XYZ file of N, CA, C and O in Angstrom:
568
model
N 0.850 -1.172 0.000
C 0.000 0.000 0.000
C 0.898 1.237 0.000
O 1.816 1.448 0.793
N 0.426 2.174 -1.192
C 1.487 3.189 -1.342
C 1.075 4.491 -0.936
O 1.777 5.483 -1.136
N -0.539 4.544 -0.119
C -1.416 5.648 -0.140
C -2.655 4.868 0.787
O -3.226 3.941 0.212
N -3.021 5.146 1.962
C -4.446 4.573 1.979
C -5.500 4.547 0.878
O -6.193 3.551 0.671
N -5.604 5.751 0.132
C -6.722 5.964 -0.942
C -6.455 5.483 -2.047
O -7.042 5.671 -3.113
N -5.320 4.676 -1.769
C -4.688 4.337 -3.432
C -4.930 2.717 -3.355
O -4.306 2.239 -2.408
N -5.606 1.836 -4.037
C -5.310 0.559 -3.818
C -4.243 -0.351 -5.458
O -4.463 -0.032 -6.627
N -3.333 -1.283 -5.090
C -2.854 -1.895 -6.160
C -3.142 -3.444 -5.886
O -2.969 -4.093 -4.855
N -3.457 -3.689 -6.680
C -3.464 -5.552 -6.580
C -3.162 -6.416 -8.440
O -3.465 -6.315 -9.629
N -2.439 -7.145 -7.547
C -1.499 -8.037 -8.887
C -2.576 -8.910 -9.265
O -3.049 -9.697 -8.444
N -3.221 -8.791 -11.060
C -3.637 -9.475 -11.276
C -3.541 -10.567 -12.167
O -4.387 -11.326 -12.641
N -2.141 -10.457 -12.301
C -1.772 -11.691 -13.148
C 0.221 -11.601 -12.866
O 0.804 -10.526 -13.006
N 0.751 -12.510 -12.592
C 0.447 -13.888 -12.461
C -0.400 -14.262 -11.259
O -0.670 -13.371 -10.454
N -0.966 -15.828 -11.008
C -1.275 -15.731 -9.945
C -0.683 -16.371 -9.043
O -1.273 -16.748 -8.031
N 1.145 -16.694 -9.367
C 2.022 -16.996 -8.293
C 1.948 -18.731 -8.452
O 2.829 -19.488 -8.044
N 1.055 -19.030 -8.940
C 1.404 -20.605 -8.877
C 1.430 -21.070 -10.075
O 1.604 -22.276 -10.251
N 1.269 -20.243 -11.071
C 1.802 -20.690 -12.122
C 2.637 -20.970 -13.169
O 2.195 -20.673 -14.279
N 3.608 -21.408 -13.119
C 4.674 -21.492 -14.375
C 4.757 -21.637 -15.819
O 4.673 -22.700 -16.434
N 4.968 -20.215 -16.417
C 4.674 -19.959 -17.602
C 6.121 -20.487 -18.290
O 7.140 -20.915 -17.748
N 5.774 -20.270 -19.766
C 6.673 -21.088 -20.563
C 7.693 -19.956 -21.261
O 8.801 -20.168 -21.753
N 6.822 -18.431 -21.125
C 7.852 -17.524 -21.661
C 7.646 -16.109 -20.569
O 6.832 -16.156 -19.646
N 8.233 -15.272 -20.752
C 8.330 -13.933 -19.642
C 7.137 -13.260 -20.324
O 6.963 -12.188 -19.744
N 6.043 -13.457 -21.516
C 5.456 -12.849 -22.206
C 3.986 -13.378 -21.236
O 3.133 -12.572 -20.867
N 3.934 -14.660 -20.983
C 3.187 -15.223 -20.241
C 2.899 -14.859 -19.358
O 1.740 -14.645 -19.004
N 3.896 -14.682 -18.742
C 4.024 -14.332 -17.299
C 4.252 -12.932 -16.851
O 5.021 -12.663 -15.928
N 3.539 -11.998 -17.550
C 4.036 -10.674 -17.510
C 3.334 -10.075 -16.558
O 2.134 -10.350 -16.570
N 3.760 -9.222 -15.598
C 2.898 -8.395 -14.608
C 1.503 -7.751 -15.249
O 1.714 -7.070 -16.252
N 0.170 -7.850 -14.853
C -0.685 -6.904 -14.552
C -1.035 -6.881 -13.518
O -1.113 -7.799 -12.702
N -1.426 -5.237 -13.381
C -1.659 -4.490 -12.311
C -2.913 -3.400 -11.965
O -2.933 -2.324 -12.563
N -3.700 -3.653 -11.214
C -4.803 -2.571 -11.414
C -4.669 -1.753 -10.132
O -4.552 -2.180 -8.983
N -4.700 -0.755 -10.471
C -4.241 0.380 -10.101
C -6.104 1.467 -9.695
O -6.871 1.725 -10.622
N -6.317 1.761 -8.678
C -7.662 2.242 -8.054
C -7.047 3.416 -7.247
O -6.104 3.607 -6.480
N -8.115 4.135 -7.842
C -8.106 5.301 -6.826
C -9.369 6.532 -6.938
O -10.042 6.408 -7.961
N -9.647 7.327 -6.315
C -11.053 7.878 -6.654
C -12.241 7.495 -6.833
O -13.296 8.129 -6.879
N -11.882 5.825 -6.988
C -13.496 5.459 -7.770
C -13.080 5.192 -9.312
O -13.859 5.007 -10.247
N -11.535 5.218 -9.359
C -10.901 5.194 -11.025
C -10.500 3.998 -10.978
O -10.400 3.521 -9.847
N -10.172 3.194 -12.057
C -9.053 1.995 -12.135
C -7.980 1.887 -13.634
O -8.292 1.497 -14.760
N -7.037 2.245 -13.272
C -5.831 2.194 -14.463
C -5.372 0.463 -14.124
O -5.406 -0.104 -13.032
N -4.953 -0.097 -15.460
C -4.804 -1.060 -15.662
C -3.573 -1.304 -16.803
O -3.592 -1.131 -18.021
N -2.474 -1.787 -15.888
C -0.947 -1.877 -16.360
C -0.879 -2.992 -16.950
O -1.042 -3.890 -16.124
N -0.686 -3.458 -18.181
C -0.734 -5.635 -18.876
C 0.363 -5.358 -19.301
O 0.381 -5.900 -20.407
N 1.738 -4.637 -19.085
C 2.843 -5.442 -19.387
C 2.545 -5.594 -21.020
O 1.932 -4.967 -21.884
N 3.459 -6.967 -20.908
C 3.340 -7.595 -22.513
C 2.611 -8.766 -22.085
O 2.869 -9.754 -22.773
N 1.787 -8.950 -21.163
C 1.080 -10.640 -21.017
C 0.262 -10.801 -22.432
O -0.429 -9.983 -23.039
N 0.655 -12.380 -22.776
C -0.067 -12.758 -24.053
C -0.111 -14.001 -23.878
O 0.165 -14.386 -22.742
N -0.403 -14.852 -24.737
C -0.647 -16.173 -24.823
C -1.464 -16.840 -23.900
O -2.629 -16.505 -23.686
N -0.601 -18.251 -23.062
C -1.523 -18.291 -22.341
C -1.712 -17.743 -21.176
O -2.652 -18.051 -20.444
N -0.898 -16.940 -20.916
C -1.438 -16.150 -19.786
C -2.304 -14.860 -20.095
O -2.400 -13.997 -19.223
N -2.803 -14.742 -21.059
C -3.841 -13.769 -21.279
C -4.694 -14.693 -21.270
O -5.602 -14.545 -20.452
N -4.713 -15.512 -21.840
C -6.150 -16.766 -21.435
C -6.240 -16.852 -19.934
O -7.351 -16.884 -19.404
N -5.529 -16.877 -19.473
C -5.714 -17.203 -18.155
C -6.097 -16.032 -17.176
O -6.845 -16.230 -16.218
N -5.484 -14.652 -17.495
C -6.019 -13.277 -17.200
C -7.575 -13.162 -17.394
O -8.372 -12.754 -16.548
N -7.879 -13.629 -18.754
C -9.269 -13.480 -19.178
C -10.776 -14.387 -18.551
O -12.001 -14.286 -18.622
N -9.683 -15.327 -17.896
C -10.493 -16.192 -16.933
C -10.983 -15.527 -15.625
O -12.092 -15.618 -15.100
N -9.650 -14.686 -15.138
C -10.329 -14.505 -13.607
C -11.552 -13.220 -13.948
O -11.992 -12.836 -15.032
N -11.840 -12.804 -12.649
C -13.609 -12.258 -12.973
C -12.784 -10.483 -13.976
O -11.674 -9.980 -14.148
N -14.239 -10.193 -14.345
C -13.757 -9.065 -15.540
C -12.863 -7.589 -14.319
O -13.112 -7.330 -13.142
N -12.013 -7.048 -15.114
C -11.914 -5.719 -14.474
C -12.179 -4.671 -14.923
O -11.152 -4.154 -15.363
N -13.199 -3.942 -15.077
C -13.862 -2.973 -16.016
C -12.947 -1.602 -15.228
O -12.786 -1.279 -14.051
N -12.552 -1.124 -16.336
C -11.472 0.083 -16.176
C -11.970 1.530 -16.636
O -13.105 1.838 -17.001
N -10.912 2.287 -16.535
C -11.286 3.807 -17.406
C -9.926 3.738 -18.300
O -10.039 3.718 -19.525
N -8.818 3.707 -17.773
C -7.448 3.390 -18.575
C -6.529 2.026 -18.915
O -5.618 1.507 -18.268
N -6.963 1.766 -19.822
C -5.479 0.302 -20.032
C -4.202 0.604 -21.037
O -4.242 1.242 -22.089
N -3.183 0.037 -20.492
C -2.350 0.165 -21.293
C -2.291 -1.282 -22.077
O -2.486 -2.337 -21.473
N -2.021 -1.226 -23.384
C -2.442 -2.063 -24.232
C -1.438 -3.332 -24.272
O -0.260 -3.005 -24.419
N -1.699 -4.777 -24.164
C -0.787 -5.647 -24.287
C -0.142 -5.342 -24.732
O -0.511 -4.496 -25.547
N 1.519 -5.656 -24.726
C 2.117 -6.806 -26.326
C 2.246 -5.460 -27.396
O 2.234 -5.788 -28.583
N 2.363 -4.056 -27.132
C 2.394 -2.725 -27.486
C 1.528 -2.815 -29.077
O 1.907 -2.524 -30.211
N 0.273 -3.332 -28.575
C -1.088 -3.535 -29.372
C -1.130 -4.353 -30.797
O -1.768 -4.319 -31.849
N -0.095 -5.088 -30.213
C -0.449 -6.652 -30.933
C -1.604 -7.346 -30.680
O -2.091 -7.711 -29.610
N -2.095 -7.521 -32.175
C -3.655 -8.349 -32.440
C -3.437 -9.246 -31.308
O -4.175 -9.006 -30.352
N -2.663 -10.163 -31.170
C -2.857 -11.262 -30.815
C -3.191 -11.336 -29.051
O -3.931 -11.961 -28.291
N -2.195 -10.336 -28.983
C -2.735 -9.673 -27.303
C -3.706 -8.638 -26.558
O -3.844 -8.285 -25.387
N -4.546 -8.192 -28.243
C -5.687 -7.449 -27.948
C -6.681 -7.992 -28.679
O -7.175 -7.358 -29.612
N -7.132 -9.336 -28.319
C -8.381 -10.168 -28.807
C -9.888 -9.802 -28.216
O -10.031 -9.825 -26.994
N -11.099 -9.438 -29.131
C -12.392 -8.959 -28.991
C -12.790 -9.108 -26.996
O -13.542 -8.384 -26.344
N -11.991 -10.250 -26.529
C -12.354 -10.659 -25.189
C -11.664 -9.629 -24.149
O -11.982 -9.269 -23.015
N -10.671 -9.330 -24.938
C -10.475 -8.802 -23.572
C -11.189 -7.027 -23.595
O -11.672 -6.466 -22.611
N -11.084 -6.518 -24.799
C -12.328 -5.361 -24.799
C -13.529 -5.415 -23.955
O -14.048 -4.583 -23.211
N -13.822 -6.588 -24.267
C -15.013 -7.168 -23.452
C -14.657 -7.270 -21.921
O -14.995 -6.226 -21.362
N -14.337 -7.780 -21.435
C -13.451 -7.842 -20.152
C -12.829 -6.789 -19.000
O -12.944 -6.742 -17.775
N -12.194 -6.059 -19.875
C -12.149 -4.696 -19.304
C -12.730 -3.072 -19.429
O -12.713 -2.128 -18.638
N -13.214 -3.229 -20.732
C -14.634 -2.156 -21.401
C -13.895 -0.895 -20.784
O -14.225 -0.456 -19.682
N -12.971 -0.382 -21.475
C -11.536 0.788 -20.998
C -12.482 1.903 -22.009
O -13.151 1.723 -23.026
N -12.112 3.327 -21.036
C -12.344 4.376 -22.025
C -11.754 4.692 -22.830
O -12.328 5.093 -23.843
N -10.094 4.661 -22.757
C -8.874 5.099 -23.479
C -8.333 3.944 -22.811
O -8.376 3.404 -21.706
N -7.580 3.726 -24.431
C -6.325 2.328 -24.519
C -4.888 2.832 -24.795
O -4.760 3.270 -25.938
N -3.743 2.878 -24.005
C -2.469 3.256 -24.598
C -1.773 2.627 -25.040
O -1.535 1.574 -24.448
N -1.080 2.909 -26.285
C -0.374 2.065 -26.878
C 0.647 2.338 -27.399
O 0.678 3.157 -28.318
N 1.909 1.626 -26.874
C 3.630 2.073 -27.101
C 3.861 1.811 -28.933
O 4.872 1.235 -29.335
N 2.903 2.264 -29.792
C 3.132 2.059 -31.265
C 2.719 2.971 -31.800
O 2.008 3.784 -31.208
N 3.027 3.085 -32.991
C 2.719 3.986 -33.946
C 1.869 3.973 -35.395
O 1.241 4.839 -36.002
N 2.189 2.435 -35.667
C 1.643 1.817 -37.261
C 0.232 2.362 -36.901
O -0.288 2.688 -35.834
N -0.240 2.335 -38.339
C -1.623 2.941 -38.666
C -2.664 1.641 -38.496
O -3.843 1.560 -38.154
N -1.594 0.608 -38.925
C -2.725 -0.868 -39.126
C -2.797 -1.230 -37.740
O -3.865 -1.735 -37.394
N -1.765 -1.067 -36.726
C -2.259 -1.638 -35.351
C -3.059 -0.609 -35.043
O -4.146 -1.158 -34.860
N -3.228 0.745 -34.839
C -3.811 1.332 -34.381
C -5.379 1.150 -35.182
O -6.305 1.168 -34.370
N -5.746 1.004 -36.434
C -6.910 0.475 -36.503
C -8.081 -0.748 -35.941
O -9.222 -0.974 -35.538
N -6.717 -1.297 -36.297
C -6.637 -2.875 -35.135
C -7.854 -2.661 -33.748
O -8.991 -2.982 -33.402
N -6.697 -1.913 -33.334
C -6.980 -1.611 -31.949
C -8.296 -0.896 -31.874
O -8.986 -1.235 -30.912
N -8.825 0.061 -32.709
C -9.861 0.962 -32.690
C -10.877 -0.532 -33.335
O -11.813 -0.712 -32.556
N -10.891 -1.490 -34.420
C -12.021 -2.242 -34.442
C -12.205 -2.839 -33.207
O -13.351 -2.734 -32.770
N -11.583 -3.307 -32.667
C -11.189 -4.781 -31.119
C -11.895 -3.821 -29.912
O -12.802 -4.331 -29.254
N -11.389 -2.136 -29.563
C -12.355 -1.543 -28.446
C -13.448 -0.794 -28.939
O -14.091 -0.061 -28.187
N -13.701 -0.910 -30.093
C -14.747 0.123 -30.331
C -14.733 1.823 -30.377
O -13.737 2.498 -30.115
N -16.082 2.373 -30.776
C -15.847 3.904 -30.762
C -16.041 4.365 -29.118
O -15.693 5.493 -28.769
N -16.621 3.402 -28.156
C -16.455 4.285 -26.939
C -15.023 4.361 -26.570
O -14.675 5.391 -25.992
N -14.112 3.431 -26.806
C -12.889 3.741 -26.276
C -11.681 4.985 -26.801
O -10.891 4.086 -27.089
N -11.238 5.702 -27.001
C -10.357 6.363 -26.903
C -8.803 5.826 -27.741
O -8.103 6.259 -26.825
N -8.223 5.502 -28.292
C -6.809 5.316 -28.594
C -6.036 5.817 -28.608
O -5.669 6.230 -29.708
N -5.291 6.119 -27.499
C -4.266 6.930 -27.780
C -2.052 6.063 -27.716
O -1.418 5.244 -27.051
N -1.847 6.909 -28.758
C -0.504 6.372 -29.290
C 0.582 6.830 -28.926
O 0.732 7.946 -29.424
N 1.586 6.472 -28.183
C 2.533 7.389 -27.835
C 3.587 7.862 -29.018
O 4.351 8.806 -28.818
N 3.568 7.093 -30.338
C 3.992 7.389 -31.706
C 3.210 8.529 -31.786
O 3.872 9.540 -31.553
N 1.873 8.766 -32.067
C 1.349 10.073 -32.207
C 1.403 11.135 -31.022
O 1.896 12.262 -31.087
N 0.891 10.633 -30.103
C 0.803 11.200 -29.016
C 2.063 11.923 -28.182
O 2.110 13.123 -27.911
N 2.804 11.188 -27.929
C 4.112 11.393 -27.150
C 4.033 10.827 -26.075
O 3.616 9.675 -25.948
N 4.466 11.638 -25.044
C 4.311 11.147 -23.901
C 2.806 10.756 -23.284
O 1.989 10.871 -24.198
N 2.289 10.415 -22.281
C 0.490 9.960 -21.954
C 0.811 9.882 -20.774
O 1.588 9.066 -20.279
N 0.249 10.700 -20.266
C 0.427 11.325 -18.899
C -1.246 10.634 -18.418
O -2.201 10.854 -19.163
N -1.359 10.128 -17.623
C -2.788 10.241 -17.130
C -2.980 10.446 -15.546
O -2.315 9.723 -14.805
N -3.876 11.417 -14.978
C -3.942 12.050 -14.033
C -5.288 11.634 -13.481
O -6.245 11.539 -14.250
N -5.396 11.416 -12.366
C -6.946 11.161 -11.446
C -6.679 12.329 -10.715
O -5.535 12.530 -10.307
N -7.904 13.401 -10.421
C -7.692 14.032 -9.036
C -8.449 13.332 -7.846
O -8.572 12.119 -7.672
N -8.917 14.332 -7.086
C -9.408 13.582 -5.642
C -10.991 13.100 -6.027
O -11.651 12.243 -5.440
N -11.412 13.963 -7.264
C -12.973 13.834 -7.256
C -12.973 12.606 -8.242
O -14.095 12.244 -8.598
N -11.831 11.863 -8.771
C -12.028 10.902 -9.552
C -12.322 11.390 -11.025
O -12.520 10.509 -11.862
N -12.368 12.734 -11.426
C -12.055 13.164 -13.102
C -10.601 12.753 -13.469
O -9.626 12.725 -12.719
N -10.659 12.494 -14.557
C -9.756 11.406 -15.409
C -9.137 12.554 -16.639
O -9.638 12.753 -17.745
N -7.754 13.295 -15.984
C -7.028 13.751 -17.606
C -5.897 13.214 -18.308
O -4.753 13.222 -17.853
N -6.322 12.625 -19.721
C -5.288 12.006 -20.291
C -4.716 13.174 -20.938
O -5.369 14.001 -21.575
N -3.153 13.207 -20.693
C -2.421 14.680 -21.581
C -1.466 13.596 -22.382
O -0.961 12.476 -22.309
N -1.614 14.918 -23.298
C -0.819 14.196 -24.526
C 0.497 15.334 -24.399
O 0.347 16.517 -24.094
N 1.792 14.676 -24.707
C 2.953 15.816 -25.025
C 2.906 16.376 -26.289
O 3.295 17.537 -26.420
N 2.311 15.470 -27.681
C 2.188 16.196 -28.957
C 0.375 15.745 -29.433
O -0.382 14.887 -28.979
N 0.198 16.797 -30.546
C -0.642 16.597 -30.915
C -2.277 16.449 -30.346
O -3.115 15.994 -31.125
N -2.520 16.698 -29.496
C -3.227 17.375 -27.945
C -4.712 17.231 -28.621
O -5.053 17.892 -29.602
N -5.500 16.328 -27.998
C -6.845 16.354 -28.565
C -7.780 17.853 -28.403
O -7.681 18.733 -27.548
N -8.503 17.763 -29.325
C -9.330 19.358 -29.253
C -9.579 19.870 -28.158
O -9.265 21.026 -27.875
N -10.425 18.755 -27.077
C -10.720 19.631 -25.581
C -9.714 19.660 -25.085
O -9.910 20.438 -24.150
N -8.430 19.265 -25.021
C -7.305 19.924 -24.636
C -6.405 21.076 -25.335
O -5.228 21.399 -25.178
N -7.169 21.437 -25.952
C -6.068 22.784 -26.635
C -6.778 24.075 -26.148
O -6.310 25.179 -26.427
């Protein structure tokens, strides 16, 4: 505990399992605070995203995107699963980023740190949610 108001809990691995690659076995982390939940997946893929996708859903406001938004680690389920407003993603290609926009849909948000830059995301105390961009700054932020 890094904050009383802050909660973190590891949700993948779940410690007893022995994965076959470090991709498997990659830290996620959900991250609460305000009434918010940011959601850290590492590069988990394979079967440990099957196995992520098993335990109960974690419906978020921010995820950072598997596998830096590889299809294979952003499958229709886990959209489903975590139902994120904004998805971040350490890429730039146009085809993953479409990717990514069919797999969460138009409620979600995409943002790219290739386009974007840096992705700052901020909770205050009342639980409003600002994603800042270092370049290229969406309209209600300019």
């Amino acid at each position: 505990q890094i904050d009383p108001k802050v909660a973190i809990d590891v949700i993948h691995p779940d410690g007893q399992t022995n994965y076959a690659s470090d991709n498997e076995s990659s830290l996620v982390l959900a991250i609460e605070y305000a009434g918010r939940k940011i959601l850290l997946t590492g590069d988990v893929a394979d079967e440990g995203l099957g196995d992520l996708l098993a335990t109960s859903p974690q419906r978020c406001d921010v995820m950072l995107s598997p596998h830096h938004g590889s299809p294979a680690a952003n499958p229709p389920g886990l959209a489903t699963w975590a139902q994120p407003r904004w998805v971040v993603v350490s890429h730039g290609h146009s085809k993953i980023l479409q990717q990514l926009s069919e797999v969460y849909g138009p409620q979600t948000e995409i943002v790219s740190t290739f386009h974007h830059g840096a992705v700052v995301v901020e909770i205050d105390r009342h639980g409003e949610i600002a994603v800042n961009r270092t370049l290229n700054p969406s309209p209600e932020q300019r």
